Amino acid sequence: MRVRGRLSWGRRARVGAALAALLTGLVPPTVLLTPGAAGAATGASVCQIRDDRLTEISGMVATDDGYVVVNDGADNEARRRIFFLDDRCAVQRTVSYPSRPRDTEDLAIGRDGTIWVADIGDNDRTRETIGLWRLAPGADQPVLYRMTYPDRPHDAEAMLLDGEGRPLIITKGGSGTGYLYAPTTALKPDGTTALALVGQVSLPSTTTSNPYSFVGRNVITGGASAPDGRRVALRSYADAFEYDVSNGDVVAALTSGTPRIVALPDEPQGESITYSRDGRSLLTVSESASQPGTRPTILRYPASSTPTPTSPPAESAAAAPPPTAGSPAAQASGLDVRQFWPLMAGGGTLLALLAVGAVLWRRHTLRR
């Protein structure tokens, strides 16, 4: 048996540099970071949106004759509209806002056909108020209702309506947990309505492949209500989570129900979800601004009908207070995954380098 040899510090450095160059140049970060969901089927294409104004779609609802969509906080005035599409994704008309929206992130449709636009995005968490725009059937312009959180600003991208038509705001989260806020009184167009924390929802863990790896599986980017009100769905960048609703109590469904999971694998940047008008399908669409040369495409997935075996969400009989401003959890909840991607890629590459380096080190030092 030979005496175990040791690499000099200089040789260790050269080996490490060579490994870093090799892995960084040859291994894409997504390979290192993104585990796939076995057997997850991609959505069926419904239609492609070819209007150049619609590249940052953040909210969508289905109507009897097509779809309604909005962009998120667009700098281009032509994109700051409510867009009505036909069933082939062609724009039929648009509705302008009477004043500039801040960051429109989701849509909901009431039983009477009223369109609600959730102006709730706040990546920097600096907004003193958030807003809901209400577009009544046949109206020329939407009406703005302002609301304020009871604790601190939050970034949110999902809205649902409960059985009484009350809006429910779900924060984006960052660790798989979103906080639920609802108005304490009736909304008023000439004032600001206080919100109250009414619960929290925790997404089950999945392994569904998506462009943002584990971060994409732990943020809530959209919500949808079934036409009959008996189901609601939340989505991340990777999956949809469908909950059964009893007696119109959406808060109880989200805080104590066990969701069924519909994988939405490898959508480019999925932030929108809605039910088809017959309630049999979930429809999604992604932003396309970060994929030049591509067009947003509405995809169809079968709505789930049987529970999916999975780890249930954490019980939440009472809502825990959200993290305080400045805490690590609060900072994580405000992360934009597009800003966070370089950190994920670097971290994944570093872990891979350490693992491979450890193997080569052991082989070298254990010569016989």
Tab-separated table of C-alpha atoms in Angstrom:
chain	number	residue	atom	x	y	z
A	1	MET	CA	0.000	0.000	0.000
A	2	ARG	CA	1.358	3.354	-0.982
A	3	VAL	CA	1.484	6.198	1.423
A	4	ARG	CA	-1.367	8.596	0.693
A	5	GLY	CA	-0.153	11.507	-1.358
A	6	ARG	CA	-1.276	15.119	-1.124
A	7	LEU	CA	-1.830	17.707	-3.778
A	8	SER	CA	0.054	20.953	-3.289
A	9	TRP	CA	-2.016	24.100	-2.844
A	10	GLY	CA	-0.977	25.219	-6.327
A	11	ARG	CA	-2.092	21.971	-7.935
A	12	ARG	CA	-5.365	22.075	-6.022
A	13	ALA	CA	-5.970	25.577	-7.322
A	14	ARG	CA	-5.216	24.549	-10.896
A	15	VAL	CA	-7.504	21.509	-10.659
A	16	GLY	CA	-10.279	23.662	-9.215
A	17	ALA	CA	-9.876	26.286	-11.926
A	18	ALA	CA	-9.934	23.646	-14.636
A	19	LEU	CA	-13.078	22.089	-13.192
A	20	ALA	CA	-14.769	25.468	-12.918
A	21	ALA	CA	-13.946	26.337	-16.509
A	22	LEU	CA	-15.090	22.951	-17.754
A	23	LEU	CA	-18.378	22.858	-15.872
A	24	THR	CA	-19.224	26.497	-16.368
A	25	GLY	CA	-18.649	26.227	-20.084
A	26	LEU	CA	-20.323	22.899	-20.702
A	27	VAL	CA	-23.130	22.452	-18.180
A	28	PRO	CA	-26.163	24.744	-18.425
A	29	PRO	CA	-27.392	25.952	-15.025
A	30	THR	CA	-30.852	24.504	-15.652
A	31	VAL	CA	-29.381	21.013	-15.881
A	32	LEU	CA	-27.793	21.436	-12.477
A	33	LEU	CA	-30.756	23.106	-10.837
A	34	THR	CA	-34.009	21.875	-12.255
A	35	PRO	CA	-35.282	18.391	-11.443
A	36	GLY	CA	-37.963	17.216	-13.833
A	37	ALA	CA	-41.446	16.026	-12.979
A	38	ALA	CA	-41.698	12.467	-14.277
A	39	GLY	CA	-44.593	12.008	-16.663
A	40	ALA	CA	-45.699	15.659	-16.550
A	41	ALA	CA	-47.486	16.457	-19.806
A	42	THR	CA	-47.193	19.821	-21.497
A	43	GLY	CA	-50.328	21.803	-22.199
A	44	ALA	CA	-52.209	21.612	-25.485
A	45	SER	CA	-51.978	24.755	-27.592
A	46	VAL	CA	-55.277	26.637	-27.894
A	47	CYS	CA	-54.187	29.699	-29.860
A	48	GLN	CA	-51.281	32.096	-30.234
A	49	ILE	CA	-51.521	35.801	-29.418
A	50	ARG	CA	-49.907	37.767	-32.247
A	51	ASP	CA	-50.585	41.332	-31.145
A	52	ASP	CA	-47.237	43.030	-30.445
A	53	ARG	CA	-48.723	44.918	-27.501
A	54	LEU	CA	-49.243	41.699	-25.549
A	55	THR	CA	-45.793	40.525	-24.498
A	56	GLU	CA	-46.066	40.813	-20.709
A	57	ILE	CA	-49.375	39.111	-19.997
A	58	SER	CA	-49.902	38.801	-16.275
A	59	GLY	CA	-53.623	38.086	-15.983
A	60	MET	CA	-56.300	36.270	-17.988
A	61	VAL	CA	-59.936	35.217	-17.683
A	62	ALA	CA	-62.074	33.240	-20.117
A	63	THR	CA	-65.368	34.667	-21.365
A	64	ASP	CA	-68.218	33.173	-23.380
A	65	ASP	CA	-66.685	34.379	-26.642
A	66	GLY	CA	-62.955	34.468	-25.920
A	67	TYR	CA	-60.562	35.868	-23.333
A	68	VAL	CA	-59.659	39.039	-21.467
A	69	VAL	CA	-55.974	39.719	-20.716
A	70	VAL	CA	-53.800	42.441	-19.194
A	71	ASN	CA	-50.088	43.172	-19.160
A	72	ASP	CA	-48.224	43.898	-15.971
A	73	GLY	CA	-46.690	47.337	-15.295
A	74	ALA	CA	-45.976	48.327	-18.892
A	75	ASP	CA	-44.108	51.546	-19.693
A	76	ASN	CA	-45.691	51.676	-23.146
A	77	GLU	CA	-49.076	53.419	-22.964
A	78	ALA	CA	-50.468	51.255	-25.766
A	79	ARG	CA	-49.959	48.187	-23.590
A	80	ARG	CA	-51.734	49.655	-20.569
A	81	ARG	CA	-55.172	48.477	-21.636
A	82	ILE	CA	-57.700	45.762	-20.897
A	83	PHE	CA	-57.626	43.561	-24.002
A	84	PHE	CA	-60.616	41.545	-25.210
A	85	LEU	CA	-59.694	38.610	-27.473
A	86	ASP	CA	-61.858	36.271	-29.515
A	87	ASP	CA	-61.581	32.486	-29.266
A	88	ARG	CA	-58.686	32.552	-31.758
A	89	CYS	CA	-56.660	35.015	-29.671
A	90	ALA	CA	-57.218	37.988	-31.973
A	91	VAL	CA	-57.733	41.351	-30.253
A	92	GLN	CA	-61.295	42.570	-30.805
A	93	ARG	CA	-61.268	45.691	-28.640
A	94	THR	CA	-59.425	47.389	-25.805
A	95	VAL	CA	-60.508	49.460	-22.814
A	96	SER	CA	-58.295	52.243	-21.458
A	97	TYR	CA	-57.810	53.186	-17.815
A	98	PRO	CA	-58.813	56.712	-16.729
A	99	SER	CA	-55.435	57.048	-14.971
A	100	ARG	CA	-52.194	55.117	-15.115
A	101	PRO	CA	-52.244	51.746	-13.329
A	102	ARG	CA	-49.189	50.854	-11.257
A	103	ASP	CA	-48.653	47.113	-11.768
A	104	THR	CA	-51.636	45.040	-12.922
A	105	GLU	CA	-51.048	41.384	-12.125
A	106	ASP	CA	-54.263	39.338	-12.223
A	107	LEU	CA	-57.858	39.240	-13.422
A	108	ALA	CA	-61.106	37.827	-12.078
A	109	ILE	CA	-64.600	37.748	-13.520
A	110	GLY	CA	-67.765	38.020	-11.448
A	111	ARG	CA	-70.914	36.017	-12.043
A	112	ASP	CA	-72.523	39.085	-13.625
A	113	GLY	CA	-69.640	39.473	-16.078
A	114	THR	CA	-67.848	42.237	-14.178
A	115	ILE	CA	-64.100	42.222	-14.849
A	116	TRP	CA	-61.824	42.883	-11.869
A	117	VAL	CA	-58.215	43.941	-12.540
A	118	ALA	CA	-55.816	43.446	-9.626
A	119	ASP	CA	-53.329	46.334	-9.551
A	120	ILE	CA	-51.339	44.711	-6.747
A	121	GLY	CA	-47.767	44.194	-7.947
A	122	ASP	CA	-45.047	45.766	-5.823
A	123	ASN	CA	-41.604	44.256	-6.426
A	124	ASP	CA	-39.928	46.911	-4.293
A	125	ARG	CA	-42.627	46.766	-1.592
A	126	THR	CA	-42.988	50.539	-1.404
A	127	ARG	CA	-46.626	51.153	-2.358
A	128	GLU	CA	-48.803	52.867	0.233
A	129	THR	CA	-51.942	51.556	-1.466
A	130	ILE	CA	-52.874	48.871	-3.961
A	131	GLY	CA	-55.867	48.955	-6.273
A	132	LEU	CA	-58.660	47.028	-7.904
A	133	TRP	CA	-60.123	48.228	-11.182
A	134	ARG	CA	-63.778	47.253	-11.714
A	135	LEU	CA	-65.084	47.132	-15.284
A	136	ALA	CA	-68.844	46.624	-15.287
A	137	PRO	CA	-70.477	44.986	-18.334
A	138	GLY	CA	-70.882	47.610	-21.056
A	139	ALA	CA	-68.819	50.266	-19.243
A	140	ASP	CA	-66.386	52.445	-21.198
A	141	GLN	CA	-63.821	52.690	-18.395
A	142	PRO	CA	-63.020	50.837	-15.188
A	143	VAL	CA	-63.432	52.356	-11.732
A	144	LEU	CA	-60.502	52.313	-9.285
A	145	TYR	CA	-60.853	51.139	-5.677
A	146	ARG	CA	-57.845	51.687	-3.423
A	147	MET	CA	-56.907	49.426	-0.519
A	148	THR	CA	-54.182	49.358	2.103
A	149	TYR	CA	-52.516	46.513	3.999
A	150	PRO	CA	-52.713	46.479	7.804
A	151	ASP	CA	-49.007	45.751	8.336
A	152	ARG	CA	-46.614	46.660	5.516
A	153	PRO	CA	-46.443	46.659	1.697
A	154	HIS	CA	-46.503	43.267	-0.030
A	155	ASP	CA	-45.820	42.039	-3.540
A	156	ALA	CA	-48.819	40.093	-4.847
A	157	GLU	CA	-49.782	38.566	-8.182
A	158	ALA	CA	-52.946	36.568	-7.409
A	159	MET	CA	-56.575	37.491	-6.747
A	160	LEU	CA	-59.693	35.383	-6.201
A	161	LEU	CA	-63.366	36.184	-5.609
A	162	ASP	CA	-65.228	34.379	-2.842
A	163	GLY	CA	-68.836	33.208	-2.978
A	164	GLU	CA	-70.123	36.696	-2.184
A	165	GLY	CA	-67.941	38.375	-4.795
A	166	ARG	CA	-65.502	39.706	-2.197
A	167	PRO	CA	-61.950	40.016	-3.583
A	168	LEU	CA	-59.165	38.109	-1.885
A	169	ILE	CA	-55.516	39.118	-2.405
A	170	ILE	CA	-52.844	36.400	-2.110
A	171	THR	CA	-49.266	37.579	-1.663
A	172	LYS	CA	-46.542	36.152	-3.882
A	173	GLY	CA	-44.508	34.598	-1.090
A	174	GLY	CA	-41.085	33.148	-1.743
A	175	SER	CA	-40.937	30.177	0.580
A	176	GLY	CA	-44.146	28.506	-0.580
A	177	THR	CA	-46.400	30.478	1.774
A	178	GLY	CA	-48.725	33.265	0.710
A	179	TYR	CA	-50.796	35.518	2.954
A	180	LEU	CA	-54.482	36.158	2.323
A	181	TYR	CA	-55.943	39.643	2.669
A	182	ALA	CA	-59.569	40.734	2.291
A	183	PRO	CA	-61.357	44.099	2.549
A	184	THR	CA	-62.790	44.875	5.972
A	185	THR	CA	-65.696	46.883	4.520
A	186	ALA	CA	-67.373	47.418	1.175
A	187	LEU	CA	-65.116	48.936	-1.455
A	188	LYS	CA	-65.569	52.662	-2.111
A	189	PRO	CA	-64.388	54.448	-5.272
A	190	ASP	CA	-63.750	57.710	-3.434
A	191	GLY	CA	-61.778	56.339	-0.500
A	192	THR	CA	-59.278	53.758	0.694
A	193	THR	CA	-60.482	50.484	2.171
A	194	ALA	CA	-58.495	48.719	4.872
A	195	LEU	CA	-57.493	45.108	4.302
A	196	ALA	CA	-57.319	42.453	7.010
A	197	LEU	CA	-55.108	39.387	7.209
A	198	VAL	CA	-57.541	36.450	7.030
A	199	GLY	CA	-55.266	33.437	6.560
A	200	GLN	CA	-52.260	31.916	4.879
A	201	VAL	CA	-51.779	29.203	2.288
A	202	SER	CA	-48.786	26.885	1.939
A	203	LEU	CA	-48.055	25.244	-1.399
A	204	PRO	CA	-47.127	21.543	-1.360
A	205	SER	CA	-43.628	20.664	-2.517
A	206	THR	CA	-43.204	19.462	-6.103
A	207	THR	CA	-40.339	18.706	-8.467
A	208	THR	CA	-41.898	20.101	-11.644
A	209	SER	CA	-39.383	21.436	-14.152
A	210	ASN	CA	-39.490	25.196	-14.738
A	211	PRO	CA	-37.050	27.954	-15.728
A	212	TYR	CA	-36.580	29.145	-12.130
A	213	SER	CA	-35.967	25.825	-10.353
A	214	PHE	CA	-36.941	25.678	-6.662
A	215	VAL	CA	-37.753	29.393	-6.518
A	216	GLY	CA	-40.301	29.008	-9.307
A	217	ARG	CA	-42.058	26.273	-7.366
A	218	ASN	CA	-42.434	28.446	-4.262
A	219	VAL	CA	-44.034	31.665	-5.480
A	220	ILE	CA	-47.722	32.303	-6.174
A	221	THR	CA	-48.148	34.022	-9.533
A	222	GLY	CA	-51.864	33.798	-10.304
A	223	GLY	CA	-55.299	32.628	-9.242
A	224	ALA	CA	-58.508	31.394	-10.861
A	225	SER	CA	-62.072	30.623	-9.809
A	226	ALA	CA	-64.202	27.976	-11.522
A	227	PRO	CA	-67.409	29.328	-13.110
A	228	ASP	CA	-69.589	27.436	-10.623
A	229	GLY	CA	-67.544	28.707	-7.664
A	230	ARG	CA	-66.893	25.206	-6.351
A	231	ARG	CA	-63.158	25.201	-7.106
A	232	VAL	CA	-60.326	27.688	-7.089
A	233	ALA	CA	-56.756	27.343	-8.304
A	234	LEU	CA	-53.480	29.020	-7.458
A	235	ARG	CA	-50.432	28.709	-9.659
A	236	SER	CA	-46.679	28.985	-9.360
A	237	TYR	CA	-44.201	29.096	-12.224
A	238	ALA	CA	-44.330	25.287	-12.198
A	239	ASP	CA	-47.734	23.977	-11.073
A	240	ALA	CA	-51.402	24.691	-10.502
A	241	PHE	CA	-52.984	23.806	-7.157
A	242	GLU	CA	-56.722	23.179	-7.250
A	243	TYR	CA	-58.856	23.451	-4.101
A	244	ASP	CA	-62.470	22.438	-3.492
A	245	VAL	CA	-64.647	25.248	-2.118
A	246	SER	CA	-67.670	24.648	0.117
A	247	ASN	CA	-70.374	27.286	0.575
A	248	GLY	CA	-68.286	29.924	-1.161
A	249	ASP	CA	-65.676	29.964	1.624
A	250	VAL	CA	-62.464	30.395	-0.355
A	251	VAL	CA	-60.410	31.282	2.717
A	252	ALA	CA	-61.299	27.977	4.400
A	253	ALA	CA	-60.500	26.084	1.203
A	254	LEU	CA	-57.035	27.611	0.919
A	255	THR	CA	-56.099	27.477	4.589
A	256	SER	CA	-57.348	23.985	5.444
A	257	GLY	CA	-57.896	22.139	2.153
A	258	THR	CA	-55.541	19.700	0.436
A	259	PRO	CA	-55.033	20.727	-3.187
A	260	ARG	CA	-54.850	18.591	-6.289
A	261	ILE	CA	-51.750	19.332	-8.330
A	262	VAL	CA	-51.676	19.948	-12.068
A	263	ALA	CA	-48.102	20.172	-13.356
A	264	LEU	CA	-47.419	23.046	-15.772
A	265	PRO	CA	-43.919	22.004	-16.855
A	266	ASP	CA	-41.440	24.370	-18.464
A	267	GLU	CA	-43.759	27.265	-19.209
A	268	PRO	CA	-41.514	30.222	-20.137
A	269	GLN	CA	-42.816	32.588	-17.449
A	270	GLY	CA	-46.263	31.480	-16.366
A	271	GLU	CA	-48.145	34.130	-14.418
A	272	SER	CA	-51.715	33.709	-15.700
A	273	ILE	CA	-54.324	31.032	-15.129
A	274	THR	CA	-58.085	30.753	-15.631
A	275	TYR	CA	-60.758	28.101	-15.923
A	276	SER	CA	-62.447	27.447	-19.234
A	277	ARG	CA	-66.086	28.506	-19.264
A	278	ASP	CA	-67.246	24.899	-18.883
A	279	GLY	CA	-64.902	24.413	-15.925
A	280	ARG	CA	-63.274	21.332	-17.418
A	281	SER	CA	-59.903	22.840	-18.236
A	282	LEU	CA	-57.279	25.131	-16.809
A	283	LEU	CA	-55.916	27.666	-19.287
A	284	THR	CA	-52.556	29.388	-18.913
A	285	VAL	CA	-50.414	31.886	-20.782
A	286	SER	CA	-46.865	33.139	-20.232
A	287	GLU	CA	-45.061	36.408	-20.669
A	288	SER	CA	-42.910	36.459	-23.800
A	289	ALA	CA	-40.935	39.691	-23.415
A	290	SER	CA	-37.840	37.801	-22.259
A	291	GLN	CA	-38.024	35.360	-25.203
A	292	PRO	CA	-37.495	37.465	-28.345
A	293	GLY	CA	-39.084	36.014	-31.440
A	294	THR	CA	-41.716	34.033	-29.544
A	295	ARG	CA	-45.419	34.699	-29.108
A	296	PRO	CA	-47.531	34.070	-26.006
A	297	THR	CA	-49.629	30.943	-26.451
A	298	ILE	CA	-52.688	29.961	-24.449
A	299	LEU	CA	-52.290	26.384	-23.219
A	300	ARG	CA	-54.974	23.994	-22.040
A	301	TYR	CA	-54.613	21.436	-19.225
A	302	PRO	CA	-57.329	19.104	-17.930
A	303	ALA	CA	-58.598	20.322	-14.572
A	304	SER	CA	-57.923	17.660	-11.957
A	305	SER	CA	-60.820	15.684	-10.501
A	306	THR	CA	-59.136	13.323	-8.039
A	307	PRO	CA	-56.760	14.117	-5.173
A	308	THR	CA	-53.075	13.869	-6.005
A	309	PRO	CA	-50.972	11.969	-3.422
A	310	THR	CA	-48.641	14.573	-2.030
A	311	SER	CA	-47.401	16.141	1.146
A	312	PRO	CA	-50.321	18.222	2.440
A	313	PRO	CA	-49.823	21.905	3.157
A	314	ALA	CA	-49.050	22.917	6.680
A	315	GLU	CA	-52.094	23.309	8.914
A	316	SER	CA	-53.048	26.903	9.553
A	317	ALA	CA	-55.976	27.150	11.915
A	318	ALA	CA	-55.025	30.763	12.516
A	319	ALA	CA	-53.009	33.025	10.296
A	320	ALA	CA	-49.470	33.593	11.478
A	321	PRO	CA	-48.355	37.201	11.112
A	322	PRO	CA	-46.349	37.917	7.968
A	323	PRO	CA	-42.591	38.406	8.393
A	324	THR	CA	-41.646	41.853	9.582
A	325	ALA	CA	-40.080	44.251	7.117
A	326	GLY	CA	-36.348	43.704	6.776
A	327	SER	CA	-36.405	40.104	7.995
A	328	PRO	CA	-34.867	37.412	5.753
A	329	ALA	CA	-38.302	35.920	5.089
A	330	ALA	CA	-39.727	39.295	4.136
A	331	GLN	CA	-36.807	39.965	1.812
A	332	ALA	CA	-37.270	36.547	0.203
A	333	SER	CA	-40.969	37.219	-0.352
A	334	GLY	CA	-40.086	40.287	-2.406
A	335	LEU	CA	-37.630	38.581	-4.723
A	336	ASP	CA	-38.249	38.787	-8.433
A	337	VAL	CA	-37.174	35.428	-9.847
A	338	ARG	CA	-35.770	37.135	-12.922
A	339	GLN	CA	-33.384	39.064	-10.673
A	340	PHE	CA	-32.688	35.977	-8.561
A	341	TRP	CA	-31.750	33.676	-11.475
A	342	PRO	CA	-28.020	34.598	-11.607
A	343	LEU	CA	-27.744	33.776	-7.902
A	344	MET	CA	-29.465	30.415	-8.399
A	345	ALA	CA	-27.257	29.572	-11.350
A	346	GLY	CA	-24.100	30.525	-9.499
A	347	GLY	CA	-25.135	28.608	-6.389
A	348	GLY	CA	-26.011	25.495	-8.357
A	349	THR	CA	-22.760	25.587	-10.292
A	350	LEU	CA	-20.777	26.042	-7.074
A	351	LEU	CA	-22.451	23.028	-5.465
A	352	ALA	CA	-21.726	20.917	-8.517
A	353	LEU	CA	-18.083	22.015	-8.544
A	354	LEU	CA	-17.685	21.151	-4.884
A	355	ALA	CA	-19.197	17.704	-5.381
A	356	VAL	CA	-17.058	16.834	-8.416
A	357	GLY	CA	-13.959	18.299	-6.792
A	358	ALA	CA	-14.467	16.155	-3.699
A	359	VAL	CA	-14.658	12.998	-5.805
A	360	LEU	CA	-11.476	13.810	-7.746
A	361	TRP	CA	-9.650	14.804	-4.568
A	362	ARG	CA	-10.489	11.491	-2.946
A	363	ARG	CA	-9.410	9.499	-5.998
A	364	HIS	CA	-6.079	11.296	-6.126
A	365	THR	CA	-5.256	11.036	-2.444
A	366	LEU	CA	-6.209	7.375	-2.088
A	367	ARG	CA	-3.761	5.909	-4.606
A	368	ARG	CA	-2.734	2.384	-3.851
